[in-house]
Every structure is written in structure tokens, then in C-alpha cells.
Amino acid sequence: NSRLCMSSAVSGYIQSFGTDGPPCCYDDLEQTDCAFLIGTNTAECHPIIFNRLRVYHKKNKSVKMIVVDPRCTQTAEAADLHLAIKPGTDIDLLNGIAHLLMKWGLFDSLFIDDCTQGFPEYAEIIRHYKPELVARKCGIRLDDLEKAARWWGESNRVLSLWSMGMNQSSEGTAKVRTLINLHLMTGNIGKPGAGPFSLTGQPNAMGGREAGGLAHILPGYRVVKNPQHRAEVEEFWGLKPGSISPHPGLAAWDMILGLEQNKVGLLWIAATNPAVSMPDLERTKAAYRKSPFTVY
């Protein structure tokens, strides 16, 4: 799951925060002022989460729910505002919202100064996402774009939720970071009811990563490349210093390249079907046929 299904969320969190632990919890669902759902049909795919949010939303008329989805889903039907953007225009929409927040002065300059880096460069990028252009490119009404930006900017606690509609994309990591940038710009993080909340697709994907169950990480959000992290785990496990390799293992696509280059001697596949879920399937299948020994 962490290698394929939600790898864009993992990478986006790491690139923005330095760690992939989601900075939210389920209690935030009932403490937010504005729920921003993008690329997720939560009502059908995460019904328990959605039911909690729906009950809270119905009880509190001041709470806004924005759903971004090209389709009119069960989730979109429950929204105060449904933005049916053209597929693939997520980044345009999010940067268009950021442009309006900047224009209206609805950003948290103290938080930006204290807690973020690179804001001037970000401001230069979003300057080019003028509302008229964004609305046309996304295929939505200008006043709906402005309404979404106004609700985000004027809410004290914005909670964004996303899943495969954002992650399963050739630019999934960039989409996730663009969404996180809106939270950083407005200080909507690190407080109840606010933050970027990735909804994972399978049970305990987060737990697998927290336990160090990938080739580039160690338990407790530590990374293989970090000498201090390796030393901490070696000491805890009672290993000799230097026992843990400083070189990360192969990522999912690197395994394909390894098979092509005869650098993988044994391939172990558990609880997934990469011949269906990997990108570039014909190349993937050809690489698997080259595997000297596969356990499935």
C-alpha cells in the first residue's frame, strides 16, 4: 500500500514536512470549520469517516463542505459547494485558490515567517494563476472558485481530505504538496480541526511505515540514510554499530529496473497484484517474466 496506493501522499508529506506521519486524526472531523475533500469519494470508499463528518456537518450549519471531483458522486451531493473540475486540473485549482488568498490578504504571515521556508518563491508561482484563467482551465464558474477561496481563507480551521483521485496520478506528489501549501500559507495545521489528511486505501498502511516496513525507512519515522537514525535503532536492537546498511533498498519501480538489468535474484510479492497496479504494465510484465525466482 505504501509503495503504490498512497505513495504520493507519503512522498508529499516527506517533502513538505520531513516526515510522512499525517498531522491529523479522526477527532478533527468534528472540530473543523471547513472540510475540503478533493479526489475522494469518501461516502463510498471511507463510509465511517464520511458518516462522522456528515453528522457533524448537518448539526452545524456554519460548517462548510467543499468537494472537488469531476464526477457528481454521493460525496459531492452532500457538499455545500461541488467543484466539478476537468480531470488533471487539480494543481491549477489549488494554485488559483492560493492566488486569491494572496490577493485578498487571507494568509498567516506570522506562521509563514516562523514555520515555513520558500514562501517568496511560492508567491511568484501562484502570481501566474489568475482566477479567470484558472476557472476557464478547470471548467468551473469564476464565482464558485472565489467562493471556495473565500471559505478557505475565512475559516479558522480547514481540514482537507484526499485519497486516490490525487495520489494515483503521474503528478500525484506535486498535487499533494500543492494542497499542503494552502495549509502552510494559512496556518491551517497543528491545531484541532485543521490540516492535510490523507485517507489511505488499505488497513494500517501507516502502521507498516511506522514499524519501518519499507526499504528506505526504519521504525518511528527514521530513515536509513540518516546516520543518527541508524545508530538509534542499532542501539535499541542491540546491534553492533554500523550493522544497518546506509543504502536504501529498492523502491517499487526500481525493482522493475533491477529485474531488467539482472540485478534482482529473488522477487517476493505479498498481498498485491503488481501486474495490474503498476504503471507501464507491458514493461512491468516483461520484467516479471525475467525474474529468476518469484514467490507470490
mmCIF file of C-alpha atoms in Angstrom:
data_model
loop_
_atom_site.group_PDB
_atom_site.id
_atom_site.type_symbol
_atom_site.label_atom_id
_atom_site.label_comp_id
_atom_site.label_asym_id
_atom_site.label_seq_id
_atom_site.Cartn_x
_atom_site.Cartn_y
_atom_site.Cartn_z
ATOM 1 C CA ASN A 1 0.000 0.000 0.000
ATOM 2 C CA SER A 2 2.712 2.492 0.943
ATOM 3 C CA ARG A 3 4.717 1.658 -2.178
ATOM 4 C CA LEU A 4 1.841 2.070 -4.644
ATOM 5 C CA CYS A 5 -1.604 3.089 -3.415
ATOM 6 C CA MET A 6 -0.691 6.128 -1.316
ATOM 7 C CA SER A 7 2.975 6.617 -2.196
ATOM 8 C CA SER A 8 2.192 10.129 -3.497
ATOM 9 C CA ALA A 9 0.800 11.094 -0.085
ATOM 10 C CA VAL A 10 3.861 9.589 1.621
ATOM 11 C CA SER A 11 6.235 11.497 -0.679
ATOM 12 C CA GLY A 12 4.252 14.718 -0.395
ATOM 13 C CA TYR A 13 4.300 14.616 3.402
ATOM 14 C CA ILE A 14 8.037 13.848 3.476
ATOM 15 C CA GLN A 15 8.916 16.606 1.016
ATOM 16 C CA SER A 16 6.779 19.197 2.815
ATOM 17 C CA PHE A 17 7.304 18.174 6.461
ATOM 18 C CA GLY A 18 10.320 15.849 6.552
ATOM 19 C CA THR A 19 8.135 13.012 7.856
ATOM 20 C CA ASP A 20 5.163 11.097 6.489
ATOM 21 C CA GLY A 21 3.043 10.935 9.638
ATOM 22 C CA PRO A 22 -0.308 12.615 8.859
ATOM 23 C CA PRO A 23 -0.660 15.663 11.153
ATOM 24 C CA CYS A 24 -4.366 14.962 11.707
ATOM 25 C CA CYS A 25 -6.613 12.474 13.496
ATOM 26 C CA TYR A 26 -10.245 11.379 13.256
ATOM 27 C CA ASP A 27 -11.314 13.719 16.065
ATOM 28 C CA ASP A 28 -10.538 16.612 13.686
ATOM 29 C CA LEU A 29 -13.571 15.612 11.606
ATOM 30 C CA GLU A 30 -15.843 17.025 14.321
ATOM 31 C CA GLN A 31 -13.808 20.143 15.059
ATOM 32 C CA THR A 32 -13.333 21.723 11.656
ATOM 33 C CA ASP A 33 -14.980 24.841 10.195
ATOM 34 C CA CYS A 34 -14.380 23.858 6.587
ATOM 35 C CA ALA A 35 -13.906 20.358 5.133
ATOM 36 C CA PHE A 36 -12.198 20.402 1.731
ATOM 37 C CA LEU A 37 -12.486 16.995 0.003
ATOM 38 C CA ILE A 38 -10.533 16.513 -3.223
ATOM 39 C CA GLY A 39 -10.059 13.382 -5.292
ATOM 40 C CA THR A 40 -12.036 11.247 -2.869
ATOM 41 C CA ASN A 41 -15.484 9.694 -2.978
ATOM 42 C CA THR A 42 -15.400 9.379 0.806
ATOM 43 C CA ALA A 43 -19.066 8.408 1.140
ATOM 44 C CA GLU A 44 -18.469 5.145 -0.739
ATOM 45 C CA CYS A 45 -14.769 4.475 -0.066
ATOM 46 C CA HIS A 46 -14.448 5.576 3.584
ATOM 47 C CA PRO A 47 -18.062 5.421 4.841
ATOM 48 C CA ILE A 48 -17.292 5.504 8.580
ATOM 49 C CA ILE A 49 -15.212 8.664 8.194
ATOM 50 C CA PHE A 50 -17.821 10.240 5.931
ATOM 51 C CA ASN A 51 -20.719 9.416 8.245
ATOM 52 C CA ARG A 52 -18.945 11.112 11.151
ATOM 53 C CA LEU A 53 -18.279 14.183 9.016
ATOM 54 C CA ARG A 54 -21.820 14.195 7.590
ATOM 55 C CA VAL A 55 -23.497 14.064 11.024
ATOM 56 C CA TYR A 56 -21.290 16.887 12.284
ATOM 57 C CA HIS A 57 -21.896 18.917 9.107
ATOM 58 C CA LYS A 58 -25.683 18.561 9.378
ATOM 59 C CA LYS A 59 -25.677 19.632 13.043
ATOM 60 C CA ASN A 60 -23.518 22.722 12.423
ATOM 61 C CA LYS A 61 -24.918 24.972 9.703
ATOM 62 C CA SER A 62 -21.865 27.253 9.796
ATOM 63 C CA VAL A 63 -19.536 24.395 8.790
ATOM 64 C CA LYS A 64 -18.765 24.318 5.062
ATOM 65 C CA MET A 65 -18.097 21.235 2.943
ATOM 66 C CA ILE A 66 -16.349 21.661 -0.418
ATOM 67 C CA VAL A 67 -15.977 18.647 -2.718
ATOM 68 C CA VAL A 68 -13.655 18.706 -5.728
ATOM 69 C CA ASP A 69 -14.422 15.887 -8.173
ATOM 70 C CA PRO A 70 -15.080 15.748 -11.929
ATOM 71 C CA ARG A 71 -17.971 13.380 -11.201
ATOM 72 C CA CYS A 72 -21.146 14.012 -9.248
ATOM 73 C CA THR A 73 -20.644 11.374 -6.577
ATOM 74 C CA GLN A 74 -22.549 10.551 -3.406
ATOM 75 C CA THR A 75 -19.926 12.668 -1.617
ATOM 76 C CA ALA A 76 -20.432 15.622 -3.964
ATOM 77 C CA GLU A 77 -24.196 15.516 -3.405
ATOM 78 C CA ALA A 78 -23.633 16.227 0.302
ATOM 79 C CA ALA A 79 -21.412 19.271 -0.353
ATOM 80 C CA ASP A 80 -22.239 22.947 0.076
ATOM 81 C CA LEU A 81 -20.068 23.520 -2.990
ATOM 82 C CA HIS A 82 -19.172 20.953 -5.666
ATOM 83 C CA LEU A 83 -16.309 21.936 -7.971
ATOM 84 C CA ALA A 84 -16.569 19.582 -10.960
ATOM 85 C CA ILE A 85 -13.139 20.390 -12.368
ATOM 86 C CA LYS A 86 -11.792 18.887 -15.582
ATOM 87 C CA PRO A 87 -9.647 15.826 -14.841
ATOM 88 C CA GLY A 88 -5.994 16.735 -14.287
ATOM 89 C CA THR A 89 -6.542 20.379 -13.311
ATOM 90 C CA ASP A 90 -6.138 19.902 -9.534
ATOM 91 C CA ILE A 91 -2.911 21.948 -9.323
ATOM 92 C CA ASP A 92 -4.462 24.779 -11.329
ATOM 93 C CA LEU A 93 -7.409 24.896 -8.934
ATOM 94 C CA LEU A 94 -5.282 24.816 -5.758
ATOM 95 C CA ASN A 95 -2.861 27.461 -7.012
ATOM 96 C CA GLY A 96 -5.842 29.525 -8.185
ATOM 97 C CA ILE A 97 -7.235 29.442 -4.640
ATOM 98 C CA ALA A 98 -3.794 30.443 -3.322
ATOM 99 C CA HIS A 99 -3.692 33.365 -5.774
ATOM 100 C CA LEU A 100 -6.987 34.706 -4.414
ATOM 101 C CA LEU A 101 -5.921 34.203 -0.777
ATOM 102 C CA MET A 102 -2.793 36.219 -1.555
ATOM 103 C CA LYS A 103 -4.761 38.908 -3.374
ATOM 104 C CA TRP A 104 -7.260 39.247 -0.501
ATOM 105 C CA GLY A 105 -4.591 39.136 2.228
ATOM 106 C CA LEU A 106 -6.101 35.969 3.719
ATOM 107 C CA PHE A 107 -2.813 34.357 4.731
ATOM 108 C CA ASP A 108 -0.977 33.931 8.029
ATOM 109 C CA SER A 109 2.236 35.956 7.735
ATOM 110 C CA LEU A 110 3.365 35.153 11.301
ATOM 111 C CA PHE A 111 3.022 31.412 10.729
ATOM 112 C CA ILE A 112 4.743 31.697 7.352
ATOM 113 C CA ASP A 113 7.710 33.551 8.888
ATOM 114 C CA ASP A 114 8.036 31.253 11.906
ATOM 115 C CA CYS A 115 7.320 27.848 10.404
ATOM 116 C CA THR A 116 7.909 27.763 6.647
ATOM 117 C CA GLN A 117 10.616 28.204 4.030
ATOM 118 C CA GLY A 118 10.477 29.353 0.425
ATOM 119 C CA PHE A 119 7.339 31.491 0.566
ATOM 120 C CA PRO A 120 8.634 34.235 -1.798
ATOM 121 C CA GLU A 121 9.291 31.622 -4.496
ATOM 122 C CA TYR A 122 5.824 30.147 -3.926
ATOM 123 C CA ALA A 123 4.246 33.620 -4.159
ATOM 124 C CA GLU A 124 5.974 34.134 -7.509
ATOM 125 C CA ILE A 125 4.458 30.890 -8.838
ATOM 126 C CA ILE A 126 0.878 31.498 -7.700
ATOM 127 C CA ARG A 127 1.004 35.026 -9.142
ATOM 128 C CA HIS A 128 0.530 33.439 -12.580
ATOM 129 C CA TYR A 129 -2.691 31.611 -11.632
ATOM 130 C CA LYS A 130 -5.175 34.400 -12.286
ATOM 131 C CA PRO A 131 -8.794 33.496 -11.391
ATOM 132 C CA GLU A 132 -10.216 33.942 -14.899
ATOM 133 C CA LEU A 133 -7.561 31.661 -16.391
ATOM 134 C CA VAL A 134 -7.973 29.039 -13.659
ATOM 135 C CA ALA A 135 -11.775 28.968 -13.900
ATOM 136 C CA ARG A 136 -11.555 28.521 -17.683
ATOM 137 C CA LYS A 137 -8.900 25.807 -17.468
ATOM 138 C CA CYS A 138 -10.736 23.904 -14.717
ATOM 139 C CA GLY A 139 -14.102 24.297 -16.443
ATOM 140 C CA ILE A 140 -15.819 25.835 -13.406
ATOM 141 C CA ARG A 141 -17.586 29.130 -12.715
ATOM 142 C CA LEU A 142 -15.458 32.024 -11.540
ATOM 143 C CA ASP A 143 -17.795 32.792 -8.637
ATOM 144 C CA ASP A 144 -17.523 29.156 -7.442
ATOM 145 C CA LEU A 145 -13.720 29.415 -7.457
ATOM 146 C CA GLU A 146 -13.970 32.643 -5.472
ATOM 147 C CA LYS A 147 -16.454 31.083 -3.028
ATOM 148 C CA ALA A 148 -14.102 28.151 -2.345
ATOM 149 C CA ALA A 149 -11.183 30.530 -1.752
ATOM 150 C CA ARG A 150 -13.292 32.779 0.474
ATOM 151 C CA TRP A 151 -14.495 29.847 2.605
ATOM 152 C CA TRP A 152 -10.940 28.505 2.962
ATOM 153 C CA GLY A 153 -9.485 31.931 3.802
ATOM 154 C CA GLU A 154 -12.148 32.976 6.289
ATOM 155 C CA SER A 155 -12.339 29.657 8.193
ATOM 156 C CA ASN A 156 -10.262 29.303 11.356
ATOM 157 C CA ARG A 157 -9.817 25.542 10.934
ATOM 158 C CA VAL A 158 -9.650 23.956 7.476
ATOM 159 C CA LEU A 159 -9.382 20.177 7.153
ATOM 160 C CA SER A 160 -8.550 18.781 3.725
ATOM 161 C CA LEU A 161 -9.137 15.126 2.874
ATOM 162 C CA TRP A 162 -7.973 13.279 -0.217
ATOM 163 C CA SER A 163 -7.327 9.780 -1.495
ATOM 164 C CA MET A 164 -6.712 8.046 -4.818
ATOM 165 C CA GLY A 165 -8.037 10.818 -7.058
ATOM 166 C CA MET A 166 -4.991 12.840 -6.023
ATOM 167 C CA ASN A 167 -2.485 10.070 -5.382
ATOM 168 C CA GLN A 168 -2.979 7.888 -8.460
ATOM 169 C CA SER A 169 -1.582 10.399 -10.907
ATOM 170 C CA SER A 170 1.639 10.976 -12.812
ATOM 171 C CA GLU A 171 1.983 14.172 -10.758
ATOM 172 C CA GLY A 172 0.407 12.849 -7.549
ATOM 173 C CA THR A 173 3.194 14.044 -5.241
ATOM 174 C CA ALA A 174 3.043 17.541 -6.733
ATOM 175 C CA LYS A 175 -0.727 17.638 -6.206
ATOM 176 C CA VAL A 176 -0.325 16.654 -2.552
ATOM 177 C CA ARG A 177 2.359 19.288 -1.951
ATOM 178 C CA THR A 178 0.227 21.948 -3.658
ATOM 179 C CA LEU A 179 -2.629 21.140 -1.283
ATOM 180 C CA ILE A 180 -0.282 21.170 1.735
ATOM 181 C CA ASN A 181 0.995 24.585 0.592
ATOM 182 C CA LEU A 182 -2.502 26.012 1.109
ATOM 183 C CA HIS A 183 -2.433 24.789 4.710
ATOM 184 C CA LEU A 184 1.024 26.276 5.300
ATOM 185 C CA MET A 185 0.029 29.571 3.690
ATOM 186 C CA THR A 186 -2.953 29.980 6.019
ATOM 187 C CA GLY A 187 -1.550 28.335 9.170
ATOM 188 C CA ASN A 188 -4.178 25.601 8.980
ATOM 189 C CA ILE A 189 -2.103 22.907 10.625
ATOM 190 C CA GLY A 190 -1.085 21.810 14.112
ATOM 191 C CA LYS A 191 -4.397 22.696 15.727
ATOM 192 C CA PRO A 192 -7.660 20.789 16.254
ATOM 193 C CA GLY A 193 -9.882 20.547 13.171
ATOM 194 C CA ALA A 194 -7.187 21.605 10.716
ATOM 195 C CA GLY A 195 -4.570 20.016 8.491
ATOM 196 C CA PRO A 196 -3.958 17.919 5.369
ATOM 197 C CA PHE A 197 -5.445 14.463 5.980
ATOM 198 C CA SER A 198 -4.600 11.639 3.592
ATOM 199 C CA LEU A 199 -7.242 8.890 3.571
ATOM 200 C CA THR A 200 -5.433 5.652 2.901
ATOM 201 C CA GLY A 201 -6.847 2.860 0.773
ATOM 202 C CA GLN A 202 -5.993 -0.229 2.828
ATOM 203 C CA PRO A 203 -5.848 -1.143 6.537
ATOM 204 C CA ASN A 204 -2.855 0.045 8.556
ATOM 205 C CA ALA A 205 -0.673 1.350 5.751
ATOM 206 C CA MET A 206 0.542 3.976 8.213
ATOM 207 C CA GLY A 207 1.340 1.322 10.819
ATOM 208 C CA GLY A 208 3.507 -0.543 8.337
ATOM 209 C CA ARG A 209 5.596 2.563 7.776
ATOM 210 C CA GLU A 210 5.747 3.435 11.476
ATOM 211 C CA ALA A 211 7.185 -0.045 12.048
ATOM 212 C CA GLY A 212 9.835 0.541 9.378
ATOM 213 C CA GLY A 213 8.273 -1.791 6.827
ATOM 214 C CA LEU A 214 9.796 -0.247 3.699
ATOM 215 C CA ALA A 215 13.244 -0.469 2.149
ATOM 216 C CA HIS A 216 14.275 3.139 2.866
ATOM 217 C CA ILE A 217 12.922 3.637 6.398
ATOM 218 C CA LEU A 218 13.435 2.410 9.953
ATOM 219 C CA PRO A 219 10.859 2.329 12.790
ATOM 220 C CA GLY A 220 9.437 5.559 14.205
ATOM 221 C CA TYR A 221 9.774 7.841 11.159
ATOM 222 C CA ARG A 222 13.532 7.258 10.907
ATOM 223 C CA VAL A 223 15.301 6.970 7.551
ATOM 224 C CA VAL A 224 18.043 4.578 6.508
ATOM 225 C CA LYS A 225 20.230 7.358 5.078
ATOM 226 C CA ASN A 226 20.439 9.244 8.400
ATOM 227 C CA PRO A 227 23.494 8.091 10.479
ATOM 228 C CA GLN A 228 21.896 9.222 13.762
ATOM 229 C CA HIS A 229 18.717 7.291 12.993
ATOM 230 C CA ARG A 230 20.681 4.139 12.169
ATOM 231 C CA ALA A 231 22.678 4.473 15.409
ATOM 232 C CA GLU A 232 19.497 4.880 17.499
ATOM 233 C CA VAL A 233 17.943 1.718 16.051
ATOM 234 C CA GLU A 234 21.208 -0.274 16.294
ATOM 235 C CA GLU A 235 21.481 0.631 19.976
ATOM 236 C CA PHE A 236 17.846 -0.230 20.668
ATOM 237 C CA TRP A 237 18.100 -3.558 18.816
ATOM 238 C CA GLY A 238 21.409 -4.416 20.484
ATOM 239 C CA LEU A 239 23.338 -4.492 17.201
ATOM 240 C CA LYS A 240 26.977 -3.629 16.643
ATOM 241 C CA PRO A 241 27.473 -0.036 15.389
ATOM 242 C CA GLY A 242 27.454 0.022 11.603
ATOM 243 C CA SER A 243 25.301 -3.117 11.286
ATOM 244 C CA ILE A 244 22.451 -1.393 9.423
ATOM 245 C CA SER A 245 23.259 -0.640 5.791
ATOM 246 C CA PRO A 246 23.325 3.079 4.927
ATOM 247 C CA HIS A 247 21.985 2.261 1.458
ATOM 248 C CA PRO A 248 18.195 2.117 0.990
ATOM 249 C CA GLY A 249 16.740 -0.940 -0.700
ATOM 250 C CA LEU A 250 14.835 -0.844 -3.985
ATOM 251 C CA ALA A 251 11.625 1.146 -4.421
ATOM 252 C CA ALA A 252 8.745 -0.476 -6.330
ATOM 253 C CA TRP A 253 9.767 0.771 -9.780
ATOM 254 C CA ASP A 254 13.463 0.228 -9.033
ATOM 255 C CA MET A 255 12.617 -3.462 -8.649
ATOM 256 C CA ILE A 256 11.376 -3.463 -12.252
ATOM 257 C CA LEU A 257 14.619 -1.822 -13.399
ATOM 258 C CA GLY A 258 16.574 -4.320 -11.286
ATOM 259 C CA LEU A 259 14.841 -7.240 -12.997
ATOM 260 C CA GLU A 260 15.553 -5.726 -16.419
ATOM 261 C CA GLN A 261 19.245 -5.358 -15.533
ATOM 262 C CA ASN A 262 19.523 -8.837 -13.934
ATOM 263 C CA LYS A 263 20.240 -7.269 -10.520
ATOM 264 C CA VAL A 264 17.339 -8.917 -8.661
ATOM 265 C CA GLY A 265 17.745 -12.605 -7.861
ATOM 266 C CA LEU A 266 14.556 -13.233 -5.893
ATOM 267 C CA LEU A 267 11.255 -11.385 -6.085
ATOM 268 C CA TRP A 268 8.750 -11.764 -3.223
ATOM 269 C CA ILE A 269 5.226 -10.423 -3.783
ATOM 270 C CA ALA A 270 2.676 -10.444 -0.944
ATOM 271 C CA ALA A 271 -0.948 -9.266 -0.832
ATOM 272 C CA THR A 272 -0.826 -7.219 -4.025
ATOM 273 C CA ASN A 273 -1.035 -7.744 -7.786
ATOM 274 C CA PRO A 274 1.590 -5.529 -9.441
ATOM 275 C CA ALA A 275 0.780 -6.961 -12.876
ATOM 276 C CA VAL A 276 -2.456 -4.957 -12.543
ATOM 277 C CA SER A 277 -1.484 -1.994 -10.351
ATOM 278 C CA MET A 278 1.992 -0.911 -11.531
ATOM 279 C CA PRO A 279 2.439 1.815 -14.146
ATOM 280 C CA ASP A 280 3.635 0.851 -17.667
ATOM 281 C CA LEU A 281 2.094 -2.625 -17.427
ATOM 282 C CA GLU A 282 3.622 -4.187 -20.543
ATOM 283 C CA ARG A 283 7.097 -3.258 -19.369
ATOM 284 C CA THR A 284 6.245 -4.475 -15.858
ATOM 285 C CA LYS A 285 5.020 -7.860 -17.123
ATOM 286 C CA ALA A 286 8.115 -8.287 -19.312
ATOM 287 C CA ALA A 287 10.337 -7.577 -16.292
ATOM 288 C CA TYR A 288 8.474 -10.125 -14.147
ATOM 289 C CA ARG A 289 8.970 -12.758 -16.839
ATOM 290 C CA LYS A 290 12.720 -12.173 -16.476
ATOM 291 C CA SER A 291 12.659 -12.836 -12.712
ATOM 292 C CA PRO A 292 14.911 -15.819 -11.881
ATOM 293 C CA PHE A 293 12.722 -16.793 -8.905
ATOM 294 C CA THR A 294 9.373 -15.327 -7.865
ATOM 295 C CA VAL A 295 7.423 -16.106 -4.685
ATOM 296 C CA TYR A 296 3.791 -14.975 -4.805
#
